[in-house]
mmCIF file of C-alpha atoms and ligand atoms in Angstrom:
data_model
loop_
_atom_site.group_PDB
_atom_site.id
_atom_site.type_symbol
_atom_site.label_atom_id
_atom_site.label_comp_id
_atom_site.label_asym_id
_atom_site.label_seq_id
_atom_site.Cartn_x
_atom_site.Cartn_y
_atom_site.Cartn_z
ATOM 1 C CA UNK A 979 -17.691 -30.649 17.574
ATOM 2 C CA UNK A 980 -17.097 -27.614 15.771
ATOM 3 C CA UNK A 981 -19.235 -26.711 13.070
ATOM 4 C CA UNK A 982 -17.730 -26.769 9.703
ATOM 5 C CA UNK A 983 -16.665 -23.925 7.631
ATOM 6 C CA UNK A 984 -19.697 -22.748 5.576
ATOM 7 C CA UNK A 985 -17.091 -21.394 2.543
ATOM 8 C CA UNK A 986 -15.669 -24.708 2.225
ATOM 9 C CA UNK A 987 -18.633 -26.780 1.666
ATOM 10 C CA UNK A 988 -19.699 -24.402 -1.786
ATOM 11 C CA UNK A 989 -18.597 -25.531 -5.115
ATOM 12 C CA UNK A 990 -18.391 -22.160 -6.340
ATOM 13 C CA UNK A 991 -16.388 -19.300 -3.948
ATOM 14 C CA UNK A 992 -18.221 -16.751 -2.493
ATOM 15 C CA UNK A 993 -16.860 -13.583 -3.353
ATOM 16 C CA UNK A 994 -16.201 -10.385 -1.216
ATOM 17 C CA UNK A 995 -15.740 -7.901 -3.590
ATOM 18 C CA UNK A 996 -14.347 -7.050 -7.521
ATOM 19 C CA UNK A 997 -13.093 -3.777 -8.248
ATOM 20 C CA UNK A 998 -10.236 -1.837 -10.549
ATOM 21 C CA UNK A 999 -7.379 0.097 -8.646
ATOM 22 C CA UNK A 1000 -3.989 0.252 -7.366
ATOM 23 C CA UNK A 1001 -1.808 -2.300 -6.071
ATOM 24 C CA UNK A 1002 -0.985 -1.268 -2.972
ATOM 25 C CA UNK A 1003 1.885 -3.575 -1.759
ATOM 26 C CA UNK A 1004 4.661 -5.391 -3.180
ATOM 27 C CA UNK A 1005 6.556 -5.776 -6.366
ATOM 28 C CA UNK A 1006 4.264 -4.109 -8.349
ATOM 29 C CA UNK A 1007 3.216 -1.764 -6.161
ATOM 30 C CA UNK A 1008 1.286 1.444 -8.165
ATOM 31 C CA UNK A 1009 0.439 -0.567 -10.841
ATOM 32 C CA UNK A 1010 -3.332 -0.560 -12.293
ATOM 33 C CA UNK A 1011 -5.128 -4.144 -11.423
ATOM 34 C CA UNK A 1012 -8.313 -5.673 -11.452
ATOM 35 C CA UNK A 1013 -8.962 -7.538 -7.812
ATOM 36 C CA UNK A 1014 -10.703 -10.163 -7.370
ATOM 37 C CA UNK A 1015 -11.629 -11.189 -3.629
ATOM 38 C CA UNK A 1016 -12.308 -14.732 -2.057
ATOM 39 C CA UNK A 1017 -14.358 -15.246 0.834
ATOM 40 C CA UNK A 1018 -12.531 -17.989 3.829
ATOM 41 C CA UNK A 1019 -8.918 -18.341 5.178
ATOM 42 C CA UNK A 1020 -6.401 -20.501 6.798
ATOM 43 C CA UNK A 1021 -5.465 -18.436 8.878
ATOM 44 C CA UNK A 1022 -5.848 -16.034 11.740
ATOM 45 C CA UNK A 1023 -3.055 -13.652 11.561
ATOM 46 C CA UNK A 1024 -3.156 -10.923 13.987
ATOM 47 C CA UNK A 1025 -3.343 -7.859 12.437
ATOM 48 C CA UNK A 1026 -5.452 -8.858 9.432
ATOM 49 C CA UNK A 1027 -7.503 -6.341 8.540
ATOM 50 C CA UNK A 1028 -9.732 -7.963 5.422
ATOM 51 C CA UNK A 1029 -13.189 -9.099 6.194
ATOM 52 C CA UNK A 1030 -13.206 -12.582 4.347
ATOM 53 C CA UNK A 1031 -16.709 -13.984 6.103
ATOM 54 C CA UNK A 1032 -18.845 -15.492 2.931
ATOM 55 C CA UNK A 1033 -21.920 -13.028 2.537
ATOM 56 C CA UNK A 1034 -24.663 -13.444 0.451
ATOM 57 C CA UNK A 1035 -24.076 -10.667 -1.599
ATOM 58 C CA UNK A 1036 -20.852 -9.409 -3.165
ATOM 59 C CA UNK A 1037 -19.441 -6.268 -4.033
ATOM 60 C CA UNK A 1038 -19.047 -5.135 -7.455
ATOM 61 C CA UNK A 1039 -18.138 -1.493 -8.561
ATOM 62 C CA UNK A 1040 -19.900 -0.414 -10.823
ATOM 63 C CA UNK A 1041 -17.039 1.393 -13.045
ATOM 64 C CA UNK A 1042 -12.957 0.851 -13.266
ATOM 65 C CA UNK A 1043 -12.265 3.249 -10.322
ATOM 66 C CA UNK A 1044 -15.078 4.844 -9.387
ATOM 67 C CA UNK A 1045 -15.250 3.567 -5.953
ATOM 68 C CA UNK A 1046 -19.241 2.617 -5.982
ATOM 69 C CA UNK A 1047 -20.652 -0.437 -5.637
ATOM 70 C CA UNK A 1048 -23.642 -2.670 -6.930
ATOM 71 C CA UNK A 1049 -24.558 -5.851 -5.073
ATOM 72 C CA UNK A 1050 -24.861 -9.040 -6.704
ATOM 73 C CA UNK A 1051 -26.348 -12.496 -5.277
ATOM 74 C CA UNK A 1052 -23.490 -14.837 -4.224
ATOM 75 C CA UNK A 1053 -21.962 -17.522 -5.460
ATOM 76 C CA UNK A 1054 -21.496 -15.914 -8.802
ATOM 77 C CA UNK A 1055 -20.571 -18.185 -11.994
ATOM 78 C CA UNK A 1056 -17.154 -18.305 -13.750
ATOM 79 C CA UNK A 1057 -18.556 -16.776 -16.891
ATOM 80 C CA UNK A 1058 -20.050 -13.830 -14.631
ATOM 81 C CA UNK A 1059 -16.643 -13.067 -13.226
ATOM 82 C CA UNK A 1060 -14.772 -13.058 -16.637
ATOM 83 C CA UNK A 1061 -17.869 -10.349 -17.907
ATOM 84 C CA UNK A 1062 -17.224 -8.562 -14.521
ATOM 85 C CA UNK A 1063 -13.337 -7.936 -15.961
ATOM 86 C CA UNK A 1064 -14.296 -7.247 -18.585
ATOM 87 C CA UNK A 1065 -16.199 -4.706 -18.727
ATOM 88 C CA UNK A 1066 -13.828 -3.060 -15.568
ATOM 89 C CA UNK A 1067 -11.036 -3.375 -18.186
ATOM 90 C CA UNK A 1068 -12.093 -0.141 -19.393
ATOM 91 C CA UNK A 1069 -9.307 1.393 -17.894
ATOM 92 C CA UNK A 1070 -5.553 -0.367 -19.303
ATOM 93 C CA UNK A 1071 -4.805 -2.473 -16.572
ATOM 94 C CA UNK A 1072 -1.839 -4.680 -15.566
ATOM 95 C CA UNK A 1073 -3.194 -7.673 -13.931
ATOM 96 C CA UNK A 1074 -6.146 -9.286 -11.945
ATOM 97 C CA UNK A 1075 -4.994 -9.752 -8.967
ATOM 98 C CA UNK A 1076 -6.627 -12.702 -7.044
ATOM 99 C CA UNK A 1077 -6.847 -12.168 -3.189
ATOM 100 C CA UNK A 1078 -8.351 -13.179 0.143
ATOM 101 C CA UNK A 1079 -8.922 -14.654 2.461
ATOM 102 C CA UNK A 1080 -6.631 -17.029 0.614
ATOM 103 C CA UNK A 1081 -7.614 -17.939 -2.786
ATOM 104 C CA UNK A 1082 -5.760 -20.738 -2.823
ATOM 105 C CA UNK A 1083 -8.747 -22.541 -0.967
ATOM 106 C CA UNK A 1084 -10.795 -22.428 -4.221
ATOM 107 C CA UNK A 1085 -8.224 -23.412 -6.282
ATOM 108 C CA UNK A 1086 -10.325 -24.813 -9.266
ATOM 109 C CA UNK A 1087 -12.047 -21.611 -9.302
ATOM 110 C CA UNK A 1088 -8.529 -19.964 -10.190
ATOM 111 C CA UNK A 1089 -8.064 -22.382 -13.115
ATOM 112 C CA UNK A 1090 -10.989 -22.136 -14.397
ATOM 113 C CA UNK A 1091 -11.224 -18.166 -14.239
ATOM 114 C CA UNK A 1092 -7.786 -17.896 -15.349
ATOM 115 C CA UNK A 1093 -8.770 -19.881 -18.720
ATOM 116 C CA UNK A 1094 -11.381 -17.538 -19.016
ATOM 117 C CA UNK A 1095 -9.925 -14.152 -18.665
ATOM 118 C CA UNK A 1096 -5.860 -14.908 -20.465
ATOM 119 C CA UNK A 1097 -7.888 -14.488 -23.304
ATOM 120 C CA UNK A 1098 -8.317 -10.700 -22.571
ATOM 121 C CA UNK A 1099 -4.504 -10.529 -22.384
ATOM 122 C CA UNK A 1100 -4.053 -10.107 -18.529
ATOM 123 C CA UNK A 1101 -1.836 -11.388 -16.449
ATOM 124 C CA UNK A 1102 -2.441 -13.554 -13.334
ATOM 125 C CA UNK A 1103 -1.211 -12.900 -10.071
ATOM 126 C CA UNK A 1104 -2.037 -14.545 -7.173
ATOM 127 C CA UNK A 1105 -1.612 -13.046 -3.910
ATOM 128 C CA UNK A 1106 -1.118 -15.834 -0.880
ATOM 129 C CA UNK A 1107 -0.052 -16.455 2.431
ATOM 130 C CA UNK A 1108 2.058 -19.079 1.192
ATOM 131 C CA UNK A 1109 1.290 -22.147 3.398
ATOM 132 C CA UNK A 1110 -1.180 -24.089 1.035
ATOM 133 C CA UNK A 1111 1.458 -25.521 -1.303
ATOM 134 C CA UNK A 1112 -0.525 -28.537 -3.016
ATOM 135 C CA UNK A 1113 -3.403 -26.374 -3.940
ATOM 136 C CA UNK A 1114 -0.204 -24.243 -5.271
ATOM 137 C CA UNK A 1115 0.747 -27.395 -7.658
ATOM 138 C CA UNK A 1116 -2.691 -27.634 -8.668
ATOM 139 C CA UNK A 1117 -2.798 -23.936 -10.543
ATOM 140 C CA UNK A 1118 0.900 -23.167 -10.778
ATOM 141 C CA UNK A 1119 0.088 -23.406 -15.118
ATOM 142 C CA UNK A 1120 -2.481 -21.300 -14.484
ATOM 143 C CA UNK A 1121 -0.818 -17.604 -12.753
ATOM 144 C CA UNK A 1122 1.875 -15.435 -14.270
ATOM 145 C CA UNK A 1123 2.914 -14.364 -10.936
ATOM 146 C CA UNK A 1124 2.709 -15.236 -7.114
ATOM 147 C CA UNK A 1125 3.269 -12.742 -4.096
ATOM 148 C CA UNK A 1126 3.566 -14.676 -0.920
ATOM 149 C CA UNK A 1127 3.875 -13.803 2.346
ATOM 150 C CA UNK A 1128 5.741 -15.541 5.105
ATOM 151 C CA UNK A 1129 4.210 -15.449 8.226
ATOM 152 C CA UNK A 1130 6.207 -14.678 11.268
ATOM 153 C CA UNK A 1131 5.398 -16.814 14.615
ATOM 154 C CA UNK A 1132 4.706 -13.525 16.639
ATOM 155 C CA UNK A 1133 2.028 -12.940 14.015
ATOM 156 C CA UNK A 1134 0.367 -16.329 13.745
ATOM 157 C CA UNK A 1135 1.451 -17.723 16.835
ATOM 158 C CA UNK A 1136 2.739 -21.252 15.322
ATOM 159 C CA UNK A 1137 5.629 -21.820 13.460
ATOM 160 C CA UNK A 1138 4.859 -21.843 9.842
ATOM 161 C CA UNK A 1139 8.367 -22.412 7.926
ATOM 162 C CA UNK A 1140 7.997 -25.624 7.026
ATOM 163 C CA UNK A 1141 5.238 -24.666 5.207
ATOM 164 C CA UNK A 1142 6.603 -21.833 3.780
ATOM 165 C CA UNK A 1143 9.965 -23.632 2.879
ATOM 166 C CA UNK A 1144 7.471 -25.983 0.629
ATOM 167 C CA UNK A 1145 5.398 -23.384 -0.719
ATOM 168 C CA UNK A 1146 8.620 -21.380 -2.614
ATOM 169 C CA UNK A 1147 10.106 -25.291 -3.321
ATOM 170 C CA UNK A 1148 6.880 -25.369 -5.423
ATOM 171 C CA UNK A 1149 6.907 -21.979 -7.197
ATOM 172 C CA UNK A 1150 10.565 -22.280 -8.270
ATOM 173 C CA UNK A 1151 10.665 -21.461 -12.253
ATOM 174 C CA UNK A 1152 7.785 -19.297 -11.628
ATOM 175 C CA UNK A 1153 7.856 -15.188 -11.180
ATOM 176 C CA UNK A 1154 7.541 -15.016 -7.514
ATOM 177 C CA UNK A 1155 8.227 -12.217 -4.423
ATOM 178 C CA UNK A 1156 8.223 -12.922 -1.001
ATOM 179 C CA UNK A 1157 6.154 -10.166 2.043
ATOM 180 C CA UNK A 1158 7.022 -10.156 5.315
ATOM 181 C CA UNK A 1159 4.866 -8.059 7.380
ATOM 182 C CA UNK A 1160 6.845 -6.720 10.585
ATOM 183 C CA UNK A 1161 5.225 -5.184 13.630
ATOM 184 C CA UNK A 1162 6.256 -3.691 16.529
ATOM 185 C CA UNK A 1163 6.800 -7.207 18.368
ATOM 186 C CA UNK A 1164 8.810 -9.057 15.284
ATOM 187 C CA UNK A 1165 12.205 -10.668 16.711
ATOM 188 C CA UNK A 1166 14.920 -10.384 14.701
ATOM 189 C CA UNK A 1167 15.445 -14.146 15.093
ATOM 190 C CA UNK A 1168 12.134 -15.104 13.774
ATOM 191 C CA UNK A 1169 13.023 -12.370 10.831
ATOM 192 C CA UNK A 1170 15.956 -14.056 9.973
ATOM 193 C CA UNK A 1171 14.625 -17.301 9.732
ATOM 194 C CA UNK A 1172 12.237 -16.028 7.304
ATOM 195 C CA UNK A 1173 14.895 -14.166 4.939
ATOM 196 C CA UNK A 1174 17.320 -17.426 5.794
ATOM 197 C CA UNK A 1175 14.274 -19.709 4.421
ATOM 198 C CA UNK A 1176 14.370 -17.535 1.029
ATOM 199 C CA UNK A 1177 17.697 -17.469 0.755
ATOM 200 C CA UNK A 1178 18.015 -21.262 1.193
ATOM 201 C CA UNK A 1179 15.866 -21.300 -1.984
ATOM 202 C CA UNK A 1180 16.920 -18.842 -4.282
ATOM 203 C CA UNK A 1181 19.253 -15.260 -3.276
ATOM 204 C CA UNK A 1182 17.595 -13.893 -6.147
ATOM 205 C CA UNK A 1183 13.647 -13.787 -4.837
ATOM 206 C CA UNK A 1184 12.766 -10.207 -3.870
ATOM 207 C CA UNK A 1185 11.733 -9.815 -0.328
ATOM 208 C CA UNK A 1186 9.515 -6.963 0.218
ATOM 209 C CA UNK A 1187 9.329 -5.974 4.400
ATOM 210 C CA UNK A 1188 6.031 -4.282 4.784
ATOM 211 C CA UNK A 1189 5.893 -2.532 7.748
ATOM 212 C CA UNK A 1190 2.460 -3.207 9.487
ATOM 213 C CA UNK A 1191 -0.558 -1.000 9.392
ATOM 214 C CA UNK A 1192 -1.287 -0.954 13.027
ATOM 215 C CA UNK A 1193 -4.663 -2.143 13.466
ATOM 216 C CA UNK A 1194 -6.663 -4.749 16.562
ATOM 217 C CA UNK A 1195 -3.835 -3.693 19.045
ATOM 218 C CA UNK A 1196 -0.858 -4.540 16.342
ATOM 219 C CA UNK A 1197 1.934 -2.223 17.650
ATOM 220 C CA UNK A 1198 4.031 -0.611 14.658
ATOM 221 C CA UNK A 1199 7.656 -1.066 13.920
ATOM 222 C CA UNK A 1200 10.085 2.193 14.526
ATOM 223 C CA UNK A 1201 11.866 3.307 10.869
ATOM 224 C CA UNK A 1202 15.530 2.799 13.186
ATOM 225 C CA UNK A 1203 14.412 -1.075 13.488
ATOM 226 C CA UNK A 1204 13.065 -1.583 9.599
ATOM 227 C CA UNK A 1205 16.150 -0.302 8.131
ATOM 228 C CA UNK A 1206 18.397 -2.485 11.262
ATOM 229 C CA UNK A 1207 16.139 -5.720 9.323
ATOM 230 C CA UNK A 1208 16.627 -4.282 5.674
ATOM 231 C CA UNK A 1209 20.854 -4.211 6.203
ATOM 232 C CA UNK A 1210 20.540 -7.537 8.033
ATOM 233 C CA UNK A 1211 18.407 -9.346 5.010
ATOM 234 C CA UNK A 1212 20.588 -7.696 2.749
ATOM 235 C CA UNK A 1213 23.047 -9.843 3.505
ATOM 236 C CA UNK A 1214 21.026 -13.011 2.491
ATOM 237 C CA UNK A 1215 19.091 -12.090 -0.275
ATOM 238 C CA UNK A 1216 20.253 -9.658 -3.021
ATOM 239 C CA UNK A 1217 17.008 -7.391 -3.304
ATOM 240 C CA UNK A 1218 15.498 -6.386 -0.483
ATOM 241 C CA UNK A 1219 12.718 -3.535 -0.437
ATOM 242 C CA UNK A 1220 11.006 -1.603 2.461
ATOM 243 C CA UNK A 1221 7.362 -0.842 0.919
ATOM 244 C CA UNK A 1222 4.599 0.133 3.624
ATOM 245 C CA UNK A 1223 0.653 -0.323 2.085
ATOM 246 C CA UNK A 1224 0.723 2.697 -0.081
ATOM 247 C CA UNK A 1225 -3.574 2.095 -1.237
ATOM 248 C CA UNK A 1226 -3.970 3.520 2.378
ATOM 249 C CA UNK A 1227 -1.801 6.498 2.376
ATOM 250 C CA UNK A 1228 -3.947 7.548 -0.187
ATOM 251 C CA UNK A 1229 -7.182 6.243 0.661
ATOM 252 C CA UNK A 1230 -8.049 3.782 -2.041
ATOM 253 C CA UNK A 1231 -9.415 0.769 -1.727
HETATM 254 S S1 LIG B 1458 -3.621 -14.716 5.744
HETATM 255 FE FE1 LIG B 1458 -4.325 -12.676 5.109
HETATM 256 S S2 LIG B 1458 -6.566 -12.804 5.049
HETATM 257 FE FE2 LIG B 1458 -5.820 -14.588 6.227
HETATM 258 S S3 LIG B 1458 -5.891 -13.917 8.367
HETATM 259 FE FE3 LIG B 1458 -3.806 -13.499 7.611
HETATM 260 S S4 LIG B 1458 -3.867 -11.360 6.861
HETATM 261 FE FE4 LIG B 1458 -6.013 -12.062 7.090
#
């Protein structure tokens, strides 16, 4: 039998790491945040990049931006989290961003931290893959905004639509942008499912095409093929950006 997941037997999430810099990707892409990351995932995608193993220790740096790092004994309390922003809100920032793994697996966590820290005034995004739409239900009161991504088949290797299609049913009414990450392998069939499932929900949701960071034997995607998939989504959905992960260009975490 196989052994079960050590993250999702703890009451309290193990955390990877908490630290103050730019979002990288998306919507609000150059933006000042606070992250926040969870240990575990769902899923196994195949150029992920994130080590989301639970540790016994988590990262914390040590100042908003300054890119070193004390350890601290995992799993740390809600209250220890909110002082954690705190004192990293040193620096004016935009939102705490709340990433993976997939957060979404410690959902009470999120509402619970979320009460604590909308008293400092910051917004709450929560960054997803999108599948895990009744933990969704369960916070939706509790972030400002979700980025999602939908997962293409060639990525995950199993068709995850369905799931998808349920997730955005769910976030309707909230502020929410959809990522796809294309590689050098993405079909423009599975791609248009993906932009057909958004469009099917709302024309208005932003769709943000991230070209991959080729990593684990991910082949890229040419600039001739993301602008072919940018004219074709444009077609379905009204906003439709090409935004690479911009953190790495300049080496930030
Ligand atoms: S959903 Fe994100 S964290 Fe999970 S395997 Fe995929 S890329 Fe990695």
């Amino acid at each position: 039998m196989k052994s079960p997941n050590p993250c999702s037997l703890i009451p309290v999430p193990y955390i990877i790491e908490i630290f103050s810099s730019i979002q990288g990707e998306g919507k609000y892409v150059g933006c000042r945040q606070i992250f926040i990351r969870l240990a575990d995932c769902n899923l196994n995608c195949a150029y992920c990049d994130t080590d989301y193993r639970c540790a016994d220790y988590c990262k914390v740096e040590t100042a908003a931006g300054s890119m070193t790092f004390r350890k601290m004994k995992n799993p740390l309390t809600v209250e220890q989290v909110a002082e954690i922003v705190y004192n990293l809100l040193e620096v004016p920032t935009q939102a705490l961003s709340i990433t993976g793994g997939e957060p979404l697996i410690h959902w009470q966590f999120i509402r619970e931290l979320s009460e604590a820290v909308r008293r400092f005034g910051l917004k709450i995004l929560l960054e997803t893959n999108g599948t895990l739409y009744d933990e969704l239900s369960k916070v939706l009161d509790a972030v400002d905004i979700i980025s999602m991504d939908i997962k293409l088949p060639s990525v995950v290797g199993k068709d995850l639509f369905e799931l998808h299609r349920r997730f955005l049913e769910v976030s309707r009414g909230k502020e929410v942008y959809v990522k796809i990450v294309v590689t050098g392998d993405t079909t423009l069939e599975e791609f248009l499912s993906a932009v057909r499932l958004v469009a099917s929900i709302d024309r208005g949701i932003m769709l943000i095409i991230q070209p991959v960071t080729p990593c684990r034997g991910v082949k890229a995607i040419s600039t001739e093929r993301l602008l072919k998939l940018q004219g074709e989504a444009l077609r379905e959905v009204r906003d439709v950006r090409v935004i690479p992960q911009t953190h790495k260009l300049i080496g930030a975490l």
